[in-house]
Amino acid sequence: MADIFAYIKHADGVAEDSALELMVAAKKIDPAAKVMAVVTGTGANLDKVCKEMAAVYNAVWKIDNAALAYPNAEVVRKALANVLPADGIVLLSHDTFGMDLGPGLSVKMNSTFVADIVGIEGVDGATLKIIRQEFSGQASTHVTCDISGGTVLNLRPGVFQPDGVKAGGDVVDKSGAAGDLSAKRKYLEMVAAEAGDVDITKSEVLVSVGRGIEDQENIELVFDLAKAMGADVSCSRPIVDAKWLEKARQVGTSGQTVKPKVYMAMGISGSFQHLGGIKGNPFIVAVNKNPKAPIFQVADVGIEANILEFIPALTEAIGNL
Amino acid sequence: MEILVCVKRVPDTSENEITINKGGNDIERDDLVYSVNEWDNYAVEEAIQIVDKVGGSVTVVTVGDSESEEILRREMAMGANNGLLLTDDAFEGSDGKGIATILKAAVGKGKYDLILTGAQADEGAAQVGGMLAAMMDYPYASLVNRIEVGDGKLKVGREIEGGNQEMNEIELPCVLSIQTGINEPRYVGIRGIRKVASVEIPAMGAGDLGLDAGSIGAGAAKVKRVDYFVPDTGEGAEMLTGSTEEIIAKLIEYLKSKGGLK
Ligand SMILES: Cc1cc2nc3c(=O)[nH]c(=O)nc-3n(C[C@H](O)[C@H](O)[C@H](O)COP(=O)(O)OP(=O)(O)OC[C@H]3O[C@@H](n4cnc5c(N)ncnc54)[C@H](O)[C@@H]3O)c2cc1C
Ligand SMILES: Nc1ncnc2c1ncn2[C@@H]1O[C@H](COP(=O)(O)O)[C@@H](O)[C@H]1O
């Protein structure tokens, strides 16, 4: 079995949560594998992260270069393709960086690629069997992947929960092998997301609306319900894309992270990018006309109904209390 | 600017309840409503807007069966100038690398400054654009939600976690994957569709593209879907049943006890 390499994302000298998740996934692929953390960056912050990871992984491969100060996937890809062995198993978190890096890295390493993995069944010879989802989580699949010539695997964030497993090893400086890191894409700057009128990250009760609301004029129904409940209104991404509500109300990985006591998901299917923004284990109520909607797997209470009828009826009943 | 936009015909998940067939080897395809992948629509709109500003043309391309022609026509009704259907029995069963290999061959038959894909499609892979770019040795940026055209290069914004935007400068030619919300895709009416109904859309197969069978299709695929299945997800939600009044009464009790009513 080839060695496993986990690419560690970090900022300000601290590794992201996914750093521990990748170790859990690696052990699912092969409990006996040697698992290396690969950490790129530069200077004191890089050393801090390497030290943190040396307590967890079997070894840390450090790649220090000024060109890696900001994790530009085009530059990181070159470094990894030069440093890692061709038959290596590379693990990335399936976040906006992993999506940027993984597919191209697998081409440059001439290896296979599987995105958004939610389960690992194990290895049989040179074949890895894994679980994925398709159609926004409405169907699950088993997928086989040939890993004889190496592979790049993107793992869904939050699925492989850290279990405290710690190996511990040395930091190995691989900076000399990074090679030419010039790239045709240059990082310029970060533009912070705009703040809105409401701060849904502080709300205790959220009535959250998704594409199931069908029409802009129906959004009013949601505000009426929220008012009756004393709640704030949040939403899924398509509602913001359609410009029916402002971006600051979007719950999810590319929106806000909320921690309410009660979360009412109205006409929201329950994609992992949406659920990724709901933290603190709230009481989730889901109303959806599709009994197979993935949201029902994570909700506490589910109601199969047309929200265009259900929301006004609920608003009225609460008003009559 | 000559722009190629890759588009895919997919089952519309907001319109369909997806169920798995008896054999567990596919989803039930009868009665499915298909449409162009949501992300691809934003990519086509963006391409049209760029060409409106700086000139050039937009070509939409898809790898699929004969039925995929309908989405090329739809995107041409939006304003794309040309369509290109890549279709061949030999393409069937391709994995992401296979699709990217076929698209690369098509790119080689034209002269494009900019190639756009959607951020992801029905399989949620988000892979074809990045693979195509690496195969072409073009620079790549994913999840783009802003494009400013410069001289021989673009300034692009990538939408990352928390809705923050990572600004980059990228040299042309390049491949970008487009995130939803970058624009507001225009509405396509019946009249628009009628206008392009009889336009001839060229089709190319493996032979026309100079592709050898060993690099594409099921035979070349090293990543394979084995089956579809219904996962054992534990209990899931407690489904409230009864008349609407009964359901609402139960729900209100829950909301009261959980602090959901103020
Ligand atoms: C990089 C990336 C980041 C993303 N970030 C986010 C994010 O931060 N937040 C986010 O939400 N999404 C995000 N997405 C998008 C995400 O993948 C989904 O596309 C999105 O969450 C779907 O929103 P939805 O559930 O409202 O719509 P859909 O998935 O279309 O679901 C609509 C639901 O409404 C139901 N419905 C329809 N009509 C009715 C009715 N009348 N009554 C009751 N139910 C009805 C349907 O059965 C369906 O389940 C991101 C995607 C990517 C690629
Ligand atoms: N069969 C296909 N034909 C043309 N473009 C495709 C095809 N499959 C995927 N793409 C493009 O690649 C993007 C990402 O899809 P995927 O990598 O499958 O998630 C899509 O939005 C399309 O732009």
XYZ file of C-alpha atoms and ligand atoms in Angstrom:
659
model
C 0.000 0.000 0.000
C 1.343 3.402 -0.976
C 1.874 6.158 1.548
C -0.953 8.575 2.261
C -0.493 12.350 2.153
C -2.965 14.761 3.755
C -2.778 18.369 2.594
C -3.195 20.615 5.624
C -5.053 23.902 5.225
C -4.076 26.546 7.717
C -4.301 30.265 8.434
C -2.453 32.472 10.913
C -0.370 29.563 12.163
C -3.334 27.335 13.009
C -4.488 24.227 11.100
C -8.125 24.063 10.040
C -10.509 21.447 11.513
C -10.201 19.381 8.338
C -6.588 18.575 9.273
C -7.809 16.040 11.844
C -10.631 14.763 9.604
C -8.139 13.758 6.896
C -6.259 11.589 9.418
C -9.493 9.769 10.274
C -10.183 9.158 6.577
C -6.614 7.921 6.018
C -7.032 5.304 8.745
C -10.267 4.147 7.071
C -8.371 3.577 3.826
C -5.640 1.599 5.584
C -5.231 1.430 9.370
C -1.578 0.454 8.889
C -0.668 3.162 6.390
C 2.027 5.708 7.001
C 0.203 9.015 6.883
C 2.078 12.224 6.185
C 0.803 15.735 6.705
C 1.885 18.016 3.864
C 2.103 21.627 4.957
C 2.979 24.445 2.548
C 3.594 28.085 3.373
C 6.438 30.138 4.685
C 8.098 31.406 7.841
C 7.184 31.133 11.501
C 3.475 30.420 10.953
C 4.367 27.453 8.775
C 6.657 26.069 11.465
C 3.901 26.455 14.034
C 1.475 24.402 11.956
C 4.133 21.778 11.226
C 4.741 21.374 14.941
C 1.008 21.056 15.618
C 0.694 18.385 12.896
C 3.774 16.474 14.025
C 1.782 15.502 17.099
C -0.947 13.945 14.948
C 0.600 12.473 11.792
C 3.355 9.866 11.246
C 5.470 12.569 9.675
C 5.146 16.119 8.408
C 6.436 17.121 4.993
C 7.132 20.820 5.140
C 7.408 22.889 1.957
C 8.605 26.408 2.727
C 8.635 28.932 -0.113
C 7.703 32.624 -0.336
C 5.562 31.771 -3.401
C 3.395 29.618 -1.099
C 2.680 32.370 1.427
C -0.892 32.508 0.135
C -2.360 29.103 -0.838
C -2.891 29.759 -4.555
C -3.997 26.322 -5.833
C -2.070 26.771 -9.096
C 1.166 27.221 -7.182
C 0.448 24.570 -4.553
C -0.347 22.108 -7.338
C 3.097 22.563 -8.856
C 4.811 22.098 -5.502
C 2.857 18.930 -4.696
C 3.311 17.412 -8.151
C 7.068 17.916 -7.764
C 7.407 16.732 -4.173
C 4.960 13.828 -3.784
C 5.661 10.291 -5.063
C 3.700 9.443 -8.223
C 1.856 6.541 -6.577
C 0.915 8.545 -3.478
C -2.616 8.720 -2.109
C -3.390 12.411 -1.647
C -6.222 13.536 0.630
C -7.830 16.984 0.359
C -10.833 18.526 2.032
C -13.641 19.078 -0.506
C -13.887 22.795 0.217
C -13.361 25.723 -2.147
C -9.602 25.111 -2.064
C -9.856 21.348 -2.597
C -12.177 21.952 -5.570
C -9.600 24.369 -6.988
C -6.649 22.014 -6.502
C -7.763 18.367 -6.686
C -8.849 17.764 -10.306
C -5.802 19.465 -11.835
C -3.409 17.840 -9.364
C -4.658 14.379 -10.346
C -4.004 15.191 -14.015
C -0.485 16.428 -13.282
C 0.276 13.382 -11.094
C -1.296 11.147 -13.735
C -3.449 9.585 -11.037
C -7.179 9.100 -10.447
C -9.534 11.577 -8.754
C -12.714 11.232 -6.726
C -14.588 14.261 -5.396
C -16.820 14.800 -2.385
C -16.363 11.417 -0.701
C -18.779 10.728 2.183
C -17.696 7.198 3.102
C -14.773 4.813 2.680
C -15.499 1.087 2.418
C -11.909 -0.095 2.116
C -9.238 -1.286 -0.277
C -9.216 -4.522 -2.251
C -5.905 -4.938 -4.076
C -5.484 -1.752 -6.096
C -9.154 -0.843 -5.889
C -10.550 1.586 -3.365
C -14.288 1.409 -2.709
C -15.973 4.567 -1.539
C -19.382 6.159 -1.088
C -20.553 9.342 -2.825
C -23.825 11.127 -3.385
C -25.369 12.439 -6.579
C -28.337 14.632 -7.473
C -27.927 16.988 -4.506
C -27.830 14.112 -2.050
C -30.952 12.386 -3.401
C -29.064 9.226 -4.421
C -26.076 7.446 -2.894
C -23.561 5.456 -4.902
C -20.695 3.049 -4.402
C -17.723 4.006 -6.534
C -14.543 2.079 -7.238
C -11.304 3.857 -7.937
C -8.060 2.396 -9.287
C -5.293 3.582 -6.977
C -2.420 1.579 -8.484
C -0.934 4.720 -10.026
C -1.775 7.041 -7.165
C -4.973 8.963 -6.476
C -6.304 12.302 -5.272
C -9.330 12.045 -2.974
C -11.492 14.995 -1.942
C -13.351 14.313 1.319
C -16.564 16.053 2.313
C -15.909 18.400 5.254
C -17.504 17.400 8.548
C -18.089 13.737 7.675
C -14.944 12.128 9.091
C -15.203 13.289 12.687
C -11.871 13.563 14.548
C -11.500 10.667 16.980
C -8.381 11.693 18.867
C -6.117 9.244 17.024
C -2.557 10.477 17.212
C 0.551 9.008 15.630
C 3.315 11.530 16.140
C 6.437 11.984 14.038
C 9.118 14.266 12.706
C 9.039 17.309 10.462
C 10.900 16.629 7.230
C 11.901 19.663 5.166
C 11.039 19.011 1.514
C 11.364 22.628 0.392
C 14.303 21.844 -1.876
C 12.192 19.558 -4.067
C 9.432 22.109 -4.753
C 10.951 23.128 -8.102
C 9.754 25.954 -10.332
C 6.692 27.586 -8.740
C 5.907 30.253 -11.348
C 2.216 30.338 -12.271
C -0.111 32.080 -14.712
C -2.535 32.957 -11.944
C -1.638 35.495 -9.312
C -3.405 36.084 -6.004
C -4.276 39.752 -5.538
C -6.392 40.349 -2.449
C -9.300 39.168 -0.316
C -12.584 41.077 -0.426
C -14.647 40.453 2.708
C -18.338 39.544 2.391
C -20.738 42.455 2.858
C -22.604 42.798 6.129
C -26.394 43.143 5.938
C -29.258 44.671 7.956
C -29.750 41.578 10.070
C -27.126 39.444 11.746
C -28.568 35.931 11.486
C -25.533 34.503 13.278
C -27.044 35.894 16.497
C -30.633 34.729 15.896
C -32.152 32.169 18.277
C -34.953 31.201 15.943
C -34.651 31.161 12.159
C -37.289 30.635 9.517
C -35.163 29.672 6.537
C -36.541 29.636 3.021
C -35.328 27.739 -0.042
C -36.144 27.353 -3.714
C -39.401 25.643 -2.767
C -40.912 29.106 -2.255
C -41.066 29.245 -6.061
C -41.707 32.970 -6.540
C -40.374 36.263 -5.220
C -43.804 37.451 -4.121
C -44.192 34.401 -1.860
C -41.238 35.529 0.280
C -43.708 37.721 2.155
C -45.355 34.582 3.589
C -42.063 33.696 5.227
C -41.683 37.125 6.825
C -45.247 36.864 8.154
C -44.465 33.525 9.800
C -41.189 34.802 11.222
C -42.980 37.806 12.680
C -45.618 35.608 14.310
C -42.870 33.407 15.804
C -40.560 36.234 16.822
C -37.927 34.781 14.482
C -35.561 36.105 11.823
C -35.604 35.113 8.157
C -32.663 33.333 6.553
C -32.397 31.421 3.286
C -30.537 29.016 1.010
C -28.287 30.095 -1.803
C -30.696 30.083 -4.780
C -32.796 32.739 -3.024
C -29.749 35.019 -2.880
C -28.714 34.158 -6.455
C -32.179 35.256 -7.587
C -31.691 38.483 -5.591
C -34.875 37.861 -3.589
C -32.968 38.277 -0.320
C -29.611 39.797 0.547
C -26.437 37.729 0.782
C -26.131 38.351 4.534
C -29.196 36.122 5.039
C -27.657 33.085 3.292
C -26.944 30.070 5.490
C -24.168 27.736 4.357
C -20.516 27.245 3.627
C -20.417 30.215 1.263
C -22.735 32.222 3.506
C -23.242 32.541 7.256
C -22.709 30.000 10.009
C -25.716 30.124 12.328
C -26.271 28.610 15.778
C -29.967 29.037 16.547
C -32.050 27.030 19.025
C -34.680 26.315 16.379
C -34.188 26.164 12.610
C -37.198 25.929 10.292
C -36.123 24.723 6.821
C -38.946 25.590 4.443
C -38.570 24.204 0.909
C -34.856 23.545 1.354
C -33.492 20.237 0.017
C -30.596 19.956 2.473
C -27.410 20.075 0.399
C -24.204 19.633 2.407
C -23.142 23.179 1.572
C -26.332 24.460 3.182
C -26.144 22.172 6.224
C -22.488 23.150 6.675
C -23.686 26.535 7.899
C -25.900 25.166 10.678
C -23.996 24.591 13.913
C -24.766 24.050 17.593
C -27.206 21.164 17.058
C -30.454 23.177 16.826
C -33.935 21.654 16.767
C -34.569 21.404 13.005
C -38.046 21.406 11.514
C -38.199 20.609 7.782
C -41.180 21.193 5.539
C -40.811 19.816 2.031
C -43.142 18.343 -0.585
C -40.593 15.652 -1.479
C -40.563 12.910 1.212
C -37.116 11.839 -0.039
C -35.513 15.247 0.398
C -32.167 14.782 2.216
C -33.150 17.462 4.749
C -35.422 14.863 6.408
C -32.335 12.821 7.341
C -30.973 15.610 9.526
C -34.207 17.225 10.739
C -35.747 16.410 14.126
C -39.279 16.894 12.890
C -40.414 16.599 9.288
C -43.606 17.569 7.523
C -44.432 16.530 3.986
C -46.385 19.494 2.682
C -46.564 22.291 0.151
C -45.026 25.268 1.955
C -47.173 27.713 0.016
C -50.171 26.282 1.880
C -48.485 25.179 5.068
C -46.745 28.446 5.954
C -49.900 30.634 5.947
C -51.799 27.967 7.911
C -49.064 27.834 10.558
C -48.850 31.629 10.730
C -52.575 31.828 11.310
C -52.564 29.121 13.992
C -49.749 30.862 15.878
C -51.608 34.163 15.596
C -54.648 32.539 17.240
C -52.685 31.272 20.260
C -12.831 37.121 -27.376
C -13.623 33.573 -28.530
C -15.332 31.770 -25.668
C -16.189 28.085 -25.321
C -18.752 27.146 -22.676
C -19.126 23.498 -21.605
C -22.702 22.573 -20.767
C -24.382 19.376 -19.566
C -27.938 18.067 -19.744
C -29.001 16.878 -16.284
C -32.150 15.772 -14.444
C -33.560 18.869 -12.776
C -33.355 18.050 -9.045
C -35.687 20.845 -7.990
C -38.373 19.433 -10.330
C -37.862 15.703 -9.779
C -38.081 13.215 -6.995
C -35.091 10.997 -7.756
C -35.722 7.305 -7.181
C -33.450 4.339 -7.747
C -34.491 1.623 -10.205
C -35.083 -2.000 -9.254
C -31.679 -3.228 -10.389
C -29.941 -0.502 -8.405
C -27.818 0.308 -11.435
C -29.472 3.614 -12.366
C -32.095 6.094 -11.268
C -35.597 5.873 -12.733
C -35.212 7.860 -15.947
C -38.820 7.681 -17.178
C -40.758 10.906 -16.653
C -37.667 12.825 -15.534
C -37.571 16.509 -16.340
C -34.177 17.409 -17.794
C -32.628 20.819 -18.128
C -29.263 22.470 -18.575
C -27.118 22.198 -15.446
C -27.914 25.242 -13.297
C -24.269 26.387 -13.053
C -23.768 26.142 -16.839
C -26.572 28.600 -17.455
C -24.681 31.233 -15.467
C -21.539 30.414 -17.461
C -23.326 30.943 -20.781
C -24.872 34.211 -19.579
C -21.446 35.445 -18.474
C -19.912 34.530 -21.838
C -22.663 36.392 -23.701
C -22.170 39.478 -21.522
C -18.392 39.448 -22.112
C -18.858 39.175 -25.882
C -21.436 41.975 -25.792
C -18.757 44.180 -24.218
C -15.569 43.237 -26.047
C -16.751 41.405 -29.170
C -16.113 37.833 -30.291
C -18.348 34.797 -30.154
C -19.737 32.188 -27.813
C -19.737 28.467 -28.629
C -21.576 25.993 -26.406
C -20.371 22.402 -26.362
C -21.648 19.243 -24.725
C -20.628 15.612 -24.508
C -23.811 13.575 -24.582
C -26.357 11.656 -26.608
C -28.583 13.036 -29.358
C -31.067 14.324 -26.785
C -28.407 16.666 -25.422
C -28.827 18.733 -28.575
C -31.888 20.364 -26.997
C -29.821 22.126 -24.343
C -27.381 23.458 -26.945
C -30.378 24.913 -28.754
C -31.676 26.411 -25.526
C -28.344 28.115 -24.830
C -28.257 29.354 -28.429
C -31.704 30.832 -27.881
C -30.136 32.692 -24.958
C -27.590 34.169 -27.348
C -24.728 31.708 -27.822
C -23.564 31.910 -31.454
C -22.590 28.302 -32.127
C -23.334 24.850 -30.779
C -21.208 21.722 -30.922
C -22.434 18.242 -29.992
C -19.798 15.670 -29.110
C -21.479 12.313 -29.407
C -20.317 8.757 -29.989
C -21.122 5.355 -28.503
C -17.430 5.167 -27.623
C -17.880 8.079 -25.178
C -20.329 6.162 -23.006
C -19.187 5.300 -19.505
C -16.427 7.935 -19.494
C -15.285 9.112 -16.074
C -14.374 12.746 -15.396
C -10.982 12.333 -17.057
C -12.677 10.825 -20.093
C -15.075 13.768 -20.441
C -12.199 16.217 -20.039
C -10.185 14.305 -22.661
C -13.060 14.556 -25.154
C -13.507 18.280 -24.442
C -9.759 18.840 -24.824
C -9.899 17.328 -28.304
C -12.745 19.691 -29.196
C -10.819 22.676 -27.837
C -7.941 21.657 -30.110
C -10.236 21.902 -33.146
C -10.974 25.571 -32.484
C -9.192 28.659 -31.225
C -10.557 29.806 -27.892
C -9.263 32.505 -25.568
C -11.488 31.548 -22.685
C -13.179 28.301 -21.644
C -15.971 28.315 -19.081
C -17.560 25.418 -17.221
C -20.086 25.275 -14.409
C -18.745 24.847 -10.876
C -20.376 21.419 -10.651
C -23.050 19.266 -12.270
C -25.504 16.537 -11.260
C -22.859 14.204 -9.864
C -21.518 16.968 -7.628
C -17.966 16.279 -8.768
C -16.724 19.758 -9.647
C -13.901 18.163 -11.609
C -14.159 18.535 -15.389
C -12.996 22.173 -15.610
C -9.882 21.689 -13.478
C -8.960 18.512 -15.348
C -9.423 20.155 -18.746
C -7.259 23.113 -17.707
C -4.445 20.880 -16.455
C -4.593 18.757 -19.619
C -4.335 21.923 -21.752
C -1.705 23.436 -19.481
C -3.950 26.476 -19.147
C -4.306 28.264 -15.799
C -7.516 27.524 -13.903
C -9.677 29.239 -11.320
C -12.781 27.632 -9.809
C -15.964 29.087 -8.315
C -15.619 32.381 -10.160
C -18.261 34.981 -9.301
C -16.749 38.030 -10.996
C -14.844 38.584 -14.253
C -13.198 41.792 -15.491
C -11.606 41.626 -18.910
C -8.106 43.107 -19.243
C -5.404 42.970 -21.894
C -4.381 39.340 -22.371
C -5.565 38.590 -18.889
C -8.601 38.662 -16.619
C -9.231 39.827 -13.109
C -11.441 37.197 -11.483
C -13.097 36.812 -8.111
C -13.423 33.345 -6.559
C -16.165 32.883 -3.994
C -14.694 31.066 -1.015
C -15.944 30.131 2.457
C -18.163 32.646 4.206
C -18.908 34.424 0.926
C -15.509 36.107 0.941
C -14.056 36.822 -2.456
C -10.513 35.913 -3.462
C -9.334 38.214 -6.261
C -6.867 36.817 -8.790
C -5.242 37.851 -12.014
C -5.184 35.076 -14.590
C -3.549 34.933 -18.014
C -5.456 34.038 -21.189
C -6.126 31.476 -22.454
C -7.556 29.997 -19.281
C -10.342 27.824 -17.910
C -12.766 29.148 -15.288
C -15.533 27.328 -13.443
C -18.481 29.614 -12.799
C -20.408 29.875 -9.528
C -24.123 30.720 -9.436
C -25.056 34.304 -8.635
C -22.332 35.833 -10.853
C -25.126 37.294 -13.018
C -28.834 36.914 -13.671
C -29.270 34.470 -16.572
C -31.727 35.863 -19.091
C -35.110 34.312 -19.591
C -35.593 32.213 -22.710
C -39.070 32.408 -24.165
C -40.800 30.199 -26.700
C -40.029 32.758 -29.405
C -36.326 32.552 -28.722
C -36.402 28.765 -28.932
C -38.341 28.916 -32.214
C -35.767 31.199 -33.751
C -33.024 28.593 -33.413
C -35.247 25.545 -33.927
C -33.920 24.780 -37.387
C -30.292 25.819 -36.951
C -27.958 23.006 -37.933
C -25.823 21.927 -34.954
C -22.641 20.099 -35.964
C -21.878 16.791 -34.268
C -18.456 15.210 -33.848
C -17.489 11.690 -32.813
C -14.293 10.000 -31.684
C -12.994 9.748 -35.251
C -13.583 13.434 -36.044
C -11.792 14.392 -32.848
C -8.867 12.039 -33.434
C -9.527 10.247 -30.143
C -8.403 6.689 -29.718
C -10.800 4.414 -27.890
C -8.251 3.576 -25.198
C -8.399 7.085 -23.677
C -12.173 7.453 -23.347
C -15.363 5.584 -22.510
C -16.020 2.784 -20.039
C -12.852 0.917 -20.976
C -10.589 3.789 -19.999
C -12.517 4.779 -16.877
C -10.532 4.160 -13.703
C -13.267 5.620 -11.531
C -16.511 3.671 -11.839
C -19.915 3.868 -10.265
C -20.850 0.369 -9.098
C -24.433 0.963 -8.014
C -27.020 3.349 -6.609
C -28.366 2.550 -3.177
C -30.499 3.916 -0.375
C -28.274 4.518 2.623
C -29.235 3.379 6.071
C -29.346 6.802 7.660
C -30.707 5.855 11.037
C -33.984 7.247 12.195
C -34.106 10.574 10.439
C -36.851 13.040 11.248
C -40.029 12.207 13.144
C -42.564 12.745 10.375
C -45.697 14.488 11.607
C -48.848 13.003 10.127
C -52.584 13.571 10.279
C -54.720 16.465 9.108
C -53.082 19.859 8.626
C -54.703 21.032 11.904
C -53.307 18.038 13.791
C -49.850 18.499 12.303
C -49.824 22.186 13.165
C -50.988 21.502 16.717
C -48.167 18.980 17.235
C -45.631 21.314 15.673
C -46.680 24.218 17.896
C -46.209 22.026 20.983
C -42.691 21.211 19.797
C -41.899 24.835 19.027
C -43.097 25.908 22.468
C -40.958 23.333 24.244
C -37.864 24.068 22.160
C -38.021 27.839 22.507
C -39.192 28.411 18.954
C -42.041 30.755 19.865
C -41.529 34.065 21.575
C -18.999 25.834 -3.557
C -20.464 25.858 -3.279
C -20.925 26.568 -2.190
C -22.282 26.598 -1.885
N -22.687 27.299 -0.781
C -23.988 27.261 -0.416
C -24.440 27.935 0.768
O -23.664 28.599 1.464
N -25.746 27.843 1.100
C -26.648 27.128 0.340
O -27.826 27.078 0.717
N -26.260 26.519 -0.787
C -24.959 26.566 -1.194
N -24.575 25.954 -2.358
C -25.615 25.411 -3.261
C -26.079 24.036 -2.868
O -25.264 23.066 -3.481
C -27.538 23.811 -3.331
O -27.618 24.034 -4.713
C -28.537 24.713 -2.609
O -28.333 24.658 -1.208
C -29.938 24.287 -2.925
O -30.860 25.193 -2.314
P -32.355 24.754 -2.024
O -32.378 23.605 -1.099
O -33.108 25.971 -1.646
O -32.879 24.354 -3.488
P -33.206 22.893 -4.098
O -32.077 21.971 -3.886
O -33.677 23.159 -5.477
O -34.398 22.384 -3.185
C -35.674 22.922 -3.189
C -36.527 22.002 -2.328
O -37.821 22.542 -2.216
C -38.777 21.518 -2.337
N -39.993 22.164 -2.822
C -40.240 22.682 -4.046
N -41.450 23.256 -4.069
C -41.992 23.093 -2.834
C -43.218 23.476 -2.232
N -44.145 24.177 -2.915
N -43.446 23.125 -0.960
C -42.504 22.427 -0.242
N -41.323 22.068 -0.763
C -41.062 22.405 -2.040
C -38.161 20.514 -3.277
O -38.684 19.221 -3.037
C -36.670 20.613 -2.903
O -36.327 19.672 -1.899
C -23.213 25.927 -2.701
C -22.757 25.225 -3.819
C -21.390 25.186 -4.115
C -20.921 24.422 -5.308
N -20.826 15.757 -20.483
C -20.393 17.031 -20.390
N -20.371 17.819 -21.495
C -19.938 19.097 -21.428
N -19.531 19.673 -20.296
C -19.531 18.935 -19.167
C -19.957 17.585 -19.144
N -19.848 17.125 -17.889
C -19.383 18.159 -17.137
N -19.194 19.248 -17.918
C -18.750 20.594 -17.499
O -18.054 20.497 -16.282
C -18.754 21.203 -15.260
C -18.573 20.520 -13.938
O -19.146 19.237 -13.988
P -18.663 18.040 -13.041
O -17.186 18.065 -13.027
O -19.247 16.810 -13.671
O -19.270 18.340 -11.699
C -20.179 21.296 -15.757
O -20.836 22.399 -15.176
C -19.950 21.481 -17.253
O -19.587 22.818 -17.552
